[in-house]
CSV table of C-alpha atoms in Angstrom, one decimal:
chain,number,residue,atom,x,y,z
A,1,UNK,CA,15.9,11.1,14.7
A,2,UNK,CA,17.4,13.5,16.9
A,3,UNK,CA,14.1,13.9,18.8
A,4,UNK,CA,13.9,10.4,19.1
A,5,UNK,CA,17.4,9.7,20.9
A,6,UNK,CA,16.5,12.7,23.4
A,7,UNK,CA,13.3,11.1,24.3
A,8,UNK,CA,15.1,7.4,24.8
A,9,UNK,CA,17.9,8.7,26.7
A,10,UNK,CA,15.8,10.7,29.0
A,11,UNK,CA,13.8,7.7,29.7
A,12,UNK,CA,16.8,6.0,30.5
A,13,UNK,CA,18.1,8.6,32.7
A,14,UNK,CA,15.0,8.5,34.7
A,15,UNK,CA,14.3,7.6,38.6
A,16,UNK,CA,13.4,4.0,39.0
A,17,UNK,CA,11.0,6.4,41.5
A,18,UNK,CA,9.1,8.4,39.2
A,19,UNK,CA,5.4,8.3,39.0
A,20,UNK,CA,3.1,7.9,36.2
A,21,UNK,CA,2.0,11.2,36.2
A,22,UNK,CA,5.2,12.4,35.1
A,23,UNK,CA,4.9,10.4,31.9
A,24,UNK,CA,3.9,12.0,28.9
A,25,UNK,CA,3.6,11.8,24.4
A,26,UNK,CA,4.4,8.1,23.2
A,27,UNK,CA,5.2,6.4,26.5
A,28,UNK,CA,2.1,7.1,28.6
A,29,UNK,CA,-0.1,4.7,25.6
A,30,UNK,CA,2.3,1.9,25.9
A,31,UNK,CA,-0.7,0.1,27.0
A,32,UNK,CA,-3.0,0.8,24.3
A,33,UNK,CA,-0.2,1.4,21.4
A,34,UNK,CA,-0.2,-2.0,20.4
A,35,UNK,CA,-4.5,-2.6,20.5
A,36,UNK,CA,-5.6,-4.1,17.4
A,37,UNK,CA,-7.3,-2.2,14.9
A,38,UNK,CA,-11.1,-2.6,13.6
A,39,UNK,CA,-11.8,-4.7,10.5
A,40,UNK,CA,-8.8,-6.5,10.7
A,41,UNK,CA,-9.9,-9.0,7.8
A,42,UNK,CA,-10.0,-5.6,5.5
A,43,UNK,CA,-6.6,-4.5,7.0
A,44,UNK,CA,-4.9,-8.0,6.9
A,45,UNK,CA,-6.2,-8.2,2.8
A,46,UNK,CA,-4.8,-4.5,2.2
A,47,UNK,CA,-1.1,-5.5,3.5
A,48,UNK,CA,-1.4,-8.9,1.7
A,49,UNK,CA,-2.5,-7.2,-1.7
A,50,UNK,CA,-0.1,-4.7,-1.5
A,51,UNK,CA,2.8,-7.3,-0.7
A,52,UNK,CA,1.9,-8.7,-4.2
A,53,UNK,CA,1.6,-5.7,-5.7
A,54,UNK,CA,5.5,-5.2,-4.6
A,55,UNK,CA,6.8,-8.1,-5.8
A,56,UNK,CA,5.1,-7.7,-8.7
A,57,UNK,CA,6.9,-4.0,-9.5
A,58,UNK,CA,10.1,-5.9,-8.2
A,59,UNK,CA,9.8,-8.6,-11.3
A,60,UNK,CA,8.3,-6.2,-13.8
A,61,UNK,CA,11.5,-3.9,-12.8
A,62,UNK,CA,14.1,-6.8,-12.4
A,63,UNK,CA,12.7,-8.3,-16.2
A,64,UNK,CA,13.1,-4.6,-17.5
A,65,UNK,CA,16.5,-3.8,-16.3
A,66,UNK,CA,17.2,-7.4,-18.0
A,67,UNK,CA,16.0,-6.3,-21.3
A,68,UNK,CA,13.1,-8.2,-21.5
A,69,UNK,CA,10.9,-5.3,-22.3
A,70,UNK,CA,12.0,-3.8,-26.0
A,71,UNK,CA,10.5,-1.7,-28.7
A,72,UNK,CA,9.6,-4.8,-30.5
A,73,UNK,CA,8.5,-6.9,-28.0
A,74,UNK,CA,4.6,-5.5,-28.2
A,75,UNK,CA,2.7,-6.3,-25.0
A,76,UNK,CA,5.4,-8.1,-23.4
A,77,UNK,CA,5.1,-6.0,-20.2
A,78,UNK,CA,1.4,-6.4,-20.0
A,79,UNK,CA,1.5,-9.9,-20.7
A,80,UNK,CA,4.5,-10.1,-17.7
A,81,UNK,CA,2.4,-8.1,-15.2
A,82,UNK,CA,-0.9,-10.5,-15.8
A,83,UNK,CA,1.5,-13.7,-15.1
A,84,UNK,CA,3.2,-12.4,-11.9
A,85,UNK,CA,-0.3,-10.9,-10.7
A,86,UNK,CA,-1.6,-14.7,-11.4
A,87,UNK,CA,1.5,-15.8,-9.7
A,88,UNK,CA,2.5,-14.0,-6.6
A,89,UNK,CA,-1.0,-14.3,-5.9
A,90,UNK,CA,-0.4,-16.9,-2.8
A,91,UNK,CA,2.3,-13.7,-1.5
A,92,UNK,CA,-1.2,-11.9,-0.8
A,93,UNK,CA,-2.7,-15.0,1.2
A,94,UNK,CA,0.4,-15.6,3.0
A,95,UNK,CA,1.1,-12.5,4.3
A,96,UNK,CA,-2.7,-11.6,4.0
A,97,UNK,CA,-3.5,-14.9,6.4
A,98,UNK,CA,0.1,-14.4,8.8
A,99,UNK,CA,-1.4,-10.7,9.7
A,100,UNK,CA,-4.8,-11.9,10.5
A,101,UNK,CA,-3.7,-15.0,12.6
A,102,UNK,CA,-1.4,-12.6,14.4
A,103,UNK,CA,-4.7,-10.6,14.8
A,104,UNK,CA,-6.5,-13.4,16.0
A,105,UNK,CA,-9.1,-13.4,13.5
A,106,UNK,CA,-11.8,-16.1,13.3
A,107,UNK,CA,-13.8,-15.4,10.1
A,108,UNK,CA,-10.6,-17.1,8.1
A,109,UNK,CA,-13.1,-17.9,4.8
A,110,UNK,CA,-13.9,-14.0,4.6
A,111,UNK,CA,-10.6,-13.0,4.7
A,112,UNK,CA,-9.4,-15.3,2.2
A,113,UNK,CA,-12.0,-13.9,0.1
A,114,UNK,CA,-11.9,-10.5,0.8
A,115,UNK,CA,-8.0,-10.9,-0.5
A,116,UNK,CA,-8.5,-12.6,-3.7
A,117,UNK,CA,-11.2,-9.9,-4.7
A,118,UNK,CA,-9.8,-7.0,-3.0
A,119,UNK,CA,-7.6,-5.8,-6.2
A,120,UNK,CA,-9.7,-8.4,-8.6
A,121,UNK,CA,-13.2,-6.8,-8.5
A,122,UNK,CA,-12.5,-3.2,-9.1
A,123,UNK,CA,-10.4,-3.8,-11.9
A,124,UNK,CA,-12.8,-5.9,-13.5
A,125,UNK,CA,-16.0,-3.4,-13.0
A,126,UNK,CA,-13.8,-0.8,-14.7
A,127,UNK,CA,-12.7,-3.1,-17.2
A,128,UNK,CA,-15.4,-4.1,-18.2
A,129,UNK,CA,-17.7,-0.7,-18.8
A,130,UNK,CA,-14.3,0.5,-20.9
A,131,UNK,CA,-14.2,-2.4,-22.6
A,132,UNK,CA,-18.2,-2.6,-23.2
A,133,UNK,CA,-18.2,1.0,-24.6
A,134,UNK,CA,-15.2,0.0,-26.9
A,135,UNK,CA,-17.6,-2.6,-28.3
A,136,UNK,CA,-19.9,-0.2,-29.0
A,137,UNK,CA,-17.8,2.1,-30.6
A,138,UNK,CA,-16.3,-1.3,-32.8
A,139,UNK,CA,-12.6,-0.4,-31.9
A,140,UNK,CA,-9.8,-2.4,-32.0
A,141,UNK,CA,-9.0,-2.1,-28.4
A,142,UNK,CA,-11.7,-4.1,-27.5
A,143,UNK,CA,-10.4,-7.1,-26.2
A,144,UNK,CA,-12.2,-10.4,-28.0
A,145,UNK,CA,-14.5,-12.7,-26.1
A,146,UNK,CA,-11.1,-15.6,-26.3
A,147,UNK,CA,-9.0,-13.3,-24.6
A,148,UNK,CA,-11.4,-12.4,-21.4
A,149,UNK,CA,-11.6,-16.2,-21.2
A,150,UNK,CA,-8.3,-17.1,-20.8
A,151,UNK,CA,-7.7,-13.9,-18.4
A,152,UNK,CA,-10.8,-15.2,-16.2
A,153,UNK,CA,-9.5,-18.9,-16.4
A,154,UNK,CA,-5.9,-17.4,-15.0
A,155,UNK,CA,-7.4,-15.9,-12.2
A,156,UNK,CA,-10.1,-18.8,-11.6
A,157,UNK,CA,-7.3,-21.8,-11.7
A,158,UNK,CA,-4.2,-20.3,-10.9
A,159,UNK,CA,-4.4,-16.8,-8.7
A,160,UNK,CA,-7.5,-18.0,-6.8
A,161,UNK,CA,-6.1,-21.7,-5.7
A,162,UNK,CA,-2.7,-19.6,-4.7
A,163,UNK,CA,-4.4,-17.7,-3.1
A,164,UNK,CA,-5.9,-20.0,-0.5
A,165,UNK,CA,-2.6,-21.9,-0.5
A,166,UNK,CA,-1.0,-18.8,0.5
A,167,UNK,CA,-3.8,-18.1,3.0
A,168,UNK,CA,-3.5,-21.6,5.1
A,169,UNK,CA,0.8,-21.7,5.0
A,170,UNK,CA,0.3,-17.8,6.5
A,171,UNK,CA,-2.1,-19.1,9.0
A,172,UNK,CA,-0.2,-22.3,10.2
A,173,UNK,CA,3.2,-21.2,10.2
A,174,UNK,CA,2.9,-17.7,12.4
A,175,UNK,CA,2.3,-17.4,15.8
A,176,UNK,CA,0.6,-14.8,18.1
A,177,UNK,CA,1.6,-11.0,17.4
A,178,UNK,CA,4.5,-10.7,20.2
A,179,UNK,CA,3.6,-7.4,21.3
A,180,UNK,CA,6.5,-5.5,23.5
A,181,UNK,CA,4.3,-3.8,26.0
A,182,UNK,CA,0.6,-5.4,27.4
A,183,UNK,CA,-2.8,-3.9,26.0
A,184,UNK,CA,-5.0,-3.1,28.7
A,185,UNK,CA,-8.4,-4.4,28.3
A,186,UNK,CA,-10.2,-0.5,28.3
A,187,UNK,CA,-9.0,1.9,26.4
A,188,UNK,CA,-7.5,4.8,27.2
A,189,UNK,CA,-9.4,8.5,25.8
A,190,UNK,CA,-7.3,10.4,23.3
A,191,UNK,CA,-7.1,13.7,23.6
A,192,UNK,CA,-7.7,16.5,21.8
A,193,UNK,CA,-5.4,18.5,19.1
A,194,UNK,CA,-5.0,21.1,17.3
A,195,UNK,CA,-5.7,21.0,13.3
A,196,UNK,CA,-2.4,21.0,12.1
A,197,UNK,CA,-2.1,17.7,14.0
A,198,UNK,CA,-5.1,16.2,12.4
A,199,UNK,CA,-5.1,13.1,10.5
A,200,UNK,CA,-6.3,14.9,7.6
A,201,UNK,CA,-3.0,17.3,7.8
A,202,UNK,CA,-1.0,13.8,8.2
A,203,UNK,CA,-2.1,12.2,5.0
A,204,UNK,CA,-1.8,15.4,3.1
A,205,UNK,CA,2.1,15.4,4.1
A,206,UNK,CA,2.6,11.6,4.0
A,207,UNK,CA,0.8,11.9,0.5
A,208,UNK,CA,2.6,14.8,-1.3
A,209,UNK,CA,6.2,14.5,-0.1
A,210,UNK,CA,6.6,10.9,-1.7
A,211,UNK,CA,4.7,12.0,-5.1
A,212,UNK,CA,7.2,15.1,-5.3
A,213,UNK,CA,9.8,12.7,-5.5
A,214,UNK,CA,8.2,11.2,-8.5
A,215,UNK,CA,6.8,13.7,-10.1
A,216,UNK,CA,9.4,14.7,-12.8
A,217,UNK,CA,9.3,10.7,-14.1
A,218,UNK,CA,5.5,10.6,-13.7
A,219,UNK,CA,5.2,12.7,-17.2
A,220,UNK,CA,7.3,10.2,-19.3
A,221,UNK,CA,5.5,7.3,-18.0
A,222,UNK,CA,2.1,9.1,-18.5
A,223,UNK,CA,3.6,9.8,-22.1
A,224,UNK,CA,4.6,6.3,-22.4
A,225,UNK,CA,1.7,4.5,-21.7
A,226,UNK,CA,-1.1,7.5,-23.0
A,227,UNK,CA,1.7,9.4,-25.9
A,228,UNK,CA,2.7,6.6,-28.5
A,229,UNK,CA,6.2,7.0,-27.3
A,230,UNK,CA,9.0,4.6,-26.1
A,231,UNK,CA,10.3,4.4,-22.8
A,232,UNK,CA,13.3,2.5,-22.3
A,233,UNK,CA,15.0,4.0,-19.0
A,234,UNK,CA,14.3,1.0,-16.9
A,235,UNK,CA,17.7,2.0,-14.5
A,236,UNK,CA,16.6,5.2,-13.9
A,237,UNK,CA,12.9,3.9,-13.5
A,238,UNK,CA,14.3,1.3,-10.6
A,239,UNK,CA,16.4,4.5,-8.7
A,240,UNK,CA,13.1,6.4,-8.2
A,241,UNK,CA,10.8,3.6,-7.1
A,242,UNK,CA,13.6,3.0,-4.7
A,243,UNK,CA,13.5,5.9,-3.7
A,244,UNK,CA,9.7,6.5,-3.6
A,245,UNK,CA,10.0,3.5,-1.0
A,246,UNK,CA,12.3,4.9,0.8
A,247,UNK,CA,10.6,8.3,1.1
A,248,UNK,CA,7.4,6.9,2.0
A,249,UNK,CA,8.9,4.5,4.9
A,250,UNK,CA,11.0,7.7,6.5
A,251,UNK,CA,8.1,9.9,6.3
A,252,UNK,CA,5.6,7.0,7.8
A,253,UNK,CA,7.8,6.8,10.5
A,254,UNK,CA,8.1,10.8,11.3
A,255,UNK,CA,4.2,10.9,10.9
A,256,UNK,CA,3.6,7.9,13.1
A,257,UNK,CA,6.0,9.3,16.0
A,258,UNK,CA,4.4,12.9,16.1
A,259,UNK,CA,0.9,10.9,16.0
A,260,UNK,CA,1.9,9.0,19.2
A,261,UNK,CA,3.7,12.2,20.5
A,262,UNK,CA,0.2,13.6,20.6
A,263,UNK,CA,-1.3,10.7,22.5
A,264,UNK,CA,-3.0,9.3,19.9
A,265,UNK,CA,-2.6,5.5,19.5
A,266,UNK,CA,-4.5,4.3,16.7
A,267,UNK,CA,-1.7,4.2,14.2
A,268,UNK,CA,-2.8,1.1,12.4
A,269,UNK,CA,-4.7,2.1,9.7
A,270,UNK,CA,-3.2,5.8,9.8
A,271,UNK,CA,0.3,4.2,8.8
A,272,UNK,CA,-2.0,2.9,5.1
A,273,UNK,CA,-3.9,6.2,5.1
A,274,UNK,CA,-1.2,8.3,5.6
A,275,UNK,CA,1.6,6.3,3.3
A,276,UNK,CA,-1.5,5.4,0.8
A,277,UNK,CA,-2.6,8.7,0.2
A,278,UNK,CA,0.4,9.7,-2.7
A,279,UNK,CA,-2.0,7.4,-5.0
A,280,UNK,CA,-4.6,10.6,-4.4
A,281,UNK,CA,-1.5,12.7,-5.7
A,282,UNK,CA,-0.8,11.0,-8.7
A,283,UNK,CA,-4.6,11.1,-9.6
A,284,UNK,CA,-4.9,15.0,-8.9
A,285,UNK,CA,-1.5,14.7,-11.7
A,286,UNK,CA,-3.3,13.2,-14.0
A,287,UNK,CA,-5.9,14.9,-14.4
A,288,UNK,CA,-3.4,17.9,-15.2
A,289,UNK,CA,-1.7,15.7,-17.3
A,290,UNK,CA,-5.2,15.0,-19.3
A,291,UNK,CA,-6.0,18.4,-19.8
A,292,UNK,CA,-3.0,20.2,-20.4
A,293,UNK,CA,-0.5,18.0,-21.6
A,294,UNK,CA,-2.3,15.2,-23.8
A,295,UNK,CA,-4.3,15.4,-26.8
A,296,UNK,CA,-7.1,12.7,-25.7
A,297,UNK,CA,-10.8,13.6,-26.2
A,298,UNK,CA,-13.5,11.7,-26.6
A,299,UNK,CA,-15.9,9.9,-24.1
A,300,UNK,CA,-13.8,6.4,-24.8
A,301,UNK,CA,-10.4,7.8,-24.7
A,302,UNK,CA,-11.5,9.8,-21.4
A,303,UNK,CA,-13.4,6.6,-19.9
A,304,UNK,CA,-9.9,4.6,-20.8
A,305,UNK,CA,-7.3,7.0,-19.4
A,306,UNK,CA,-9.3,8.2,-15.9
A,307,UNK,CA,-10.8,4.4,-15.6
A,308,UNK,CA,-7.0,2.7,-15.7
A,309,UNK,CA,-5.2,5.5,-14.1
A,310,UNK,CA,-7.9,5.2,-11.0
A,311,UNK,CA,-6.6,1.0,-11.1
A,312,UNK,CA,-2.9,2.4,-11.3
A,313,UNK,CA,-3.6,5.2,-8.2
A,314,UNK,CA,-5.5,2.5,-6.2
A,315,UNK,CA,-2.2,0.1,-6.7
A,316,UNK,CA,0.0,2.9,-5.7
A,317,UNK,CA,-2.4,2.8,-2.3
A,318,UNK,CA,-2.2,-0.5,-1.3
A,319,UNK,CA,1.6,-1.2,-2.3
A,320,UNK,CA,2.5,2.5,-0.4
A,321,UNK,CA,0.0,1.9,2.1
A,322,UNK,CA,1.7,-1.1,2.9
A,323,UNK,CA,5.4,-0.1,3.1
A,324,UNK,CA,3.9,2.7,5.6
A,325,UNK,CA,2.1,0.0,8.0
A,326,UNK,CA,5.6,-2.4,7.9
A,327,UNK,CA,7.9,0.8,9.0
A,328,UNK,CA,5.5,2.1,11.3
A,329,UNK,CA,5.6,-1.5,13.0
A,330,UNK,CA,9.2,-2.3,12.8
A,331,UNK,CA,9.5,1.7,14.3
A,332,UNK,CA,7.3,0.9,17.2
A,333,UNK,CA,8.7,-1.8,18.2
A,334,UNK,CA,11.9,-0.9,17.9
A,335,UNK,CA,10.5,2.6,20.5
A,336,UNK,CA,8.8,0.4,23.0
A,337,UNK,CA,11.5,-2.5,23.3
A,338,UNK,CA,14.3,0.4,24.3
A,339,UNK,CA,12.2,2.4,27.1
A,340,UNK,CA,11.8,0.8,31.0
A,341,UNK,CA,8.5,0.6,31.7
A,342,UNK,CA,7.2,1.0,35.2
């Protein structure tokens, strides 16, 4: 922050006669900062997903907090999370289709697709081979042939059809991406920097500073859900995922800044990599958690817990991801509206 006011007020201290030459860090790319970034029907269905995916934690956490969720209430949260997901489905279209108009994307039936099967399709080719082998093995977590049915009629006549509503209301009702500064037609060359700057440093920071501040309450929901026992502290549950989203956002934003300090302007899809990569984190967890903390063996009980904890670590990506691109943006904005440009 403090780095951040020096820079601003010694732009605004400067000569209305000072050359380009002098410029340096952040200021020199305000041409190319704001350049769109490649596959923007992949990038426009990742923010849209993961804007569902955080409403969705928002309801799960609001019903919980409510009481909704009890010891004798047996699959009441699953059964809440597969209505919201059906639900807030046209949330992923709208904000899905708003980005990719604001892109100025053309291939509009792709997109739309690409978002309704983004989360959809892995989830179901895992699903499926766990539930397949629990077939096989003739175990009660097998979920009957009426039950797939009604879960693939949800997502065929409810979160599909939202989904393209969503997608239409988020392309009519936005307009161009108002950009502060003007994007030259050819890009500028970034230059070189040392590995510490790397993008691969930056995700392993952006990654691990959010998961440390879940990490204690990771092992009683791992217990909850893999343990046989009861969690019930939904208030302390809602102060940390505040809190993981408030870590993430800060840290997005301090990674984004020393990315443009260095020249380096393609920030897009570093803000998701960067924010998303604390989903890599809580899979490197788990697999501690698997082998020294739980009791699970067996090839079912291992295909279950590392097949539905990848779904929950690919969640934590796109949700995470997400509230990394939307303070990176705001933050950028925000940098390039206070400076005078020459």
């Amino acid at each position: 922050s403090r780095i951040l006011k020096h820079d601003l007020n010694r732009m605004s201290d400067e000569d209305d006669d000072s050359s380009p030459e002098e410029e340096n860090g952040w200021k020199i790319i305000h041409t190319d900062v704001f350049r769109f970034p490649i596959n923007r029907e992949l990038f426009s269905s990742i923010i849209g997903v993961g804007c569902q995916f955080l409403s969705i934690f928002t309801g799960i956490l609001i019903f919980a907090v409510c009481g909704m969720f009890t010891v004798h209430r047996h699959g009441s949260l699953i059964a809440s999370a597969v209505i919201l997901y059906a639900f807030t489905s046209c949330v992923a279209g709208y904000m899905s289709g708003r980005i990719y108009r604001q892109f100025q994307g053309e291939h509009w039936t792709w997109n739309i697709i690409l978002t309704a099967n983004l989360f959809t399709v892995p989830f179901f080719i895992i699903w499926s081979i766990i539930n397949t082998f629990a077939w096989a093995h003739g175990t009660t977590q097998a979920l009957p042939y009426t039950t797939v049915l009604i879960l693939a009629f949800m997502w065929l006549f409810v979160g599909f059809p939202l989904t393209i509503l969503g997608g239409i209301f988020g392309k009519n009702c936005t307009t161009n991406f108002d950009a502060p500064c003007r994007t030259k037609n050819i890009a500028r060359e970034i230059p070189q920097v040392a590995w510490y700057r790397t993008s691969f440093i930056r995700m392993l920071v952006g990654g691990f500073l959010p998961f440390s501040a879940i990490s204690v309450e990771l092992y009683y929901i791992f217990s909850t859900f893999w343990g046989r026992e009861q969690y019930m502290l939904y208030g302390i549950l809602t102060i940390v995922f505040i809190i993981l989203l408030s870590v993430t956002a800060c840290i997005s934003i301090a990674l984004t800044y020393f990315q443009l300090a260095a020249e380096d302007y393609r920030w897009w899809w570093q803000s998701i990599i960067t924010s998303g990569s604390t989903g890599l984190f809580v899979f490197l967890y788990a697999i501690f958690f698997y082998f020294n903390r739980s009791k699970m063996r067996g090839t079912l009980q291992t295909l279950q817990f590392f097949g539905y904890t990848s779904i929950a670590c690919y969640v934590f990506f796109l949700m995470l991801g997400t509230v990394g691109f939307f303070s990176s943006l705001r933050f950028i904005r925000y940098i390039y509206v206070n400076i005078k440009m020459d």
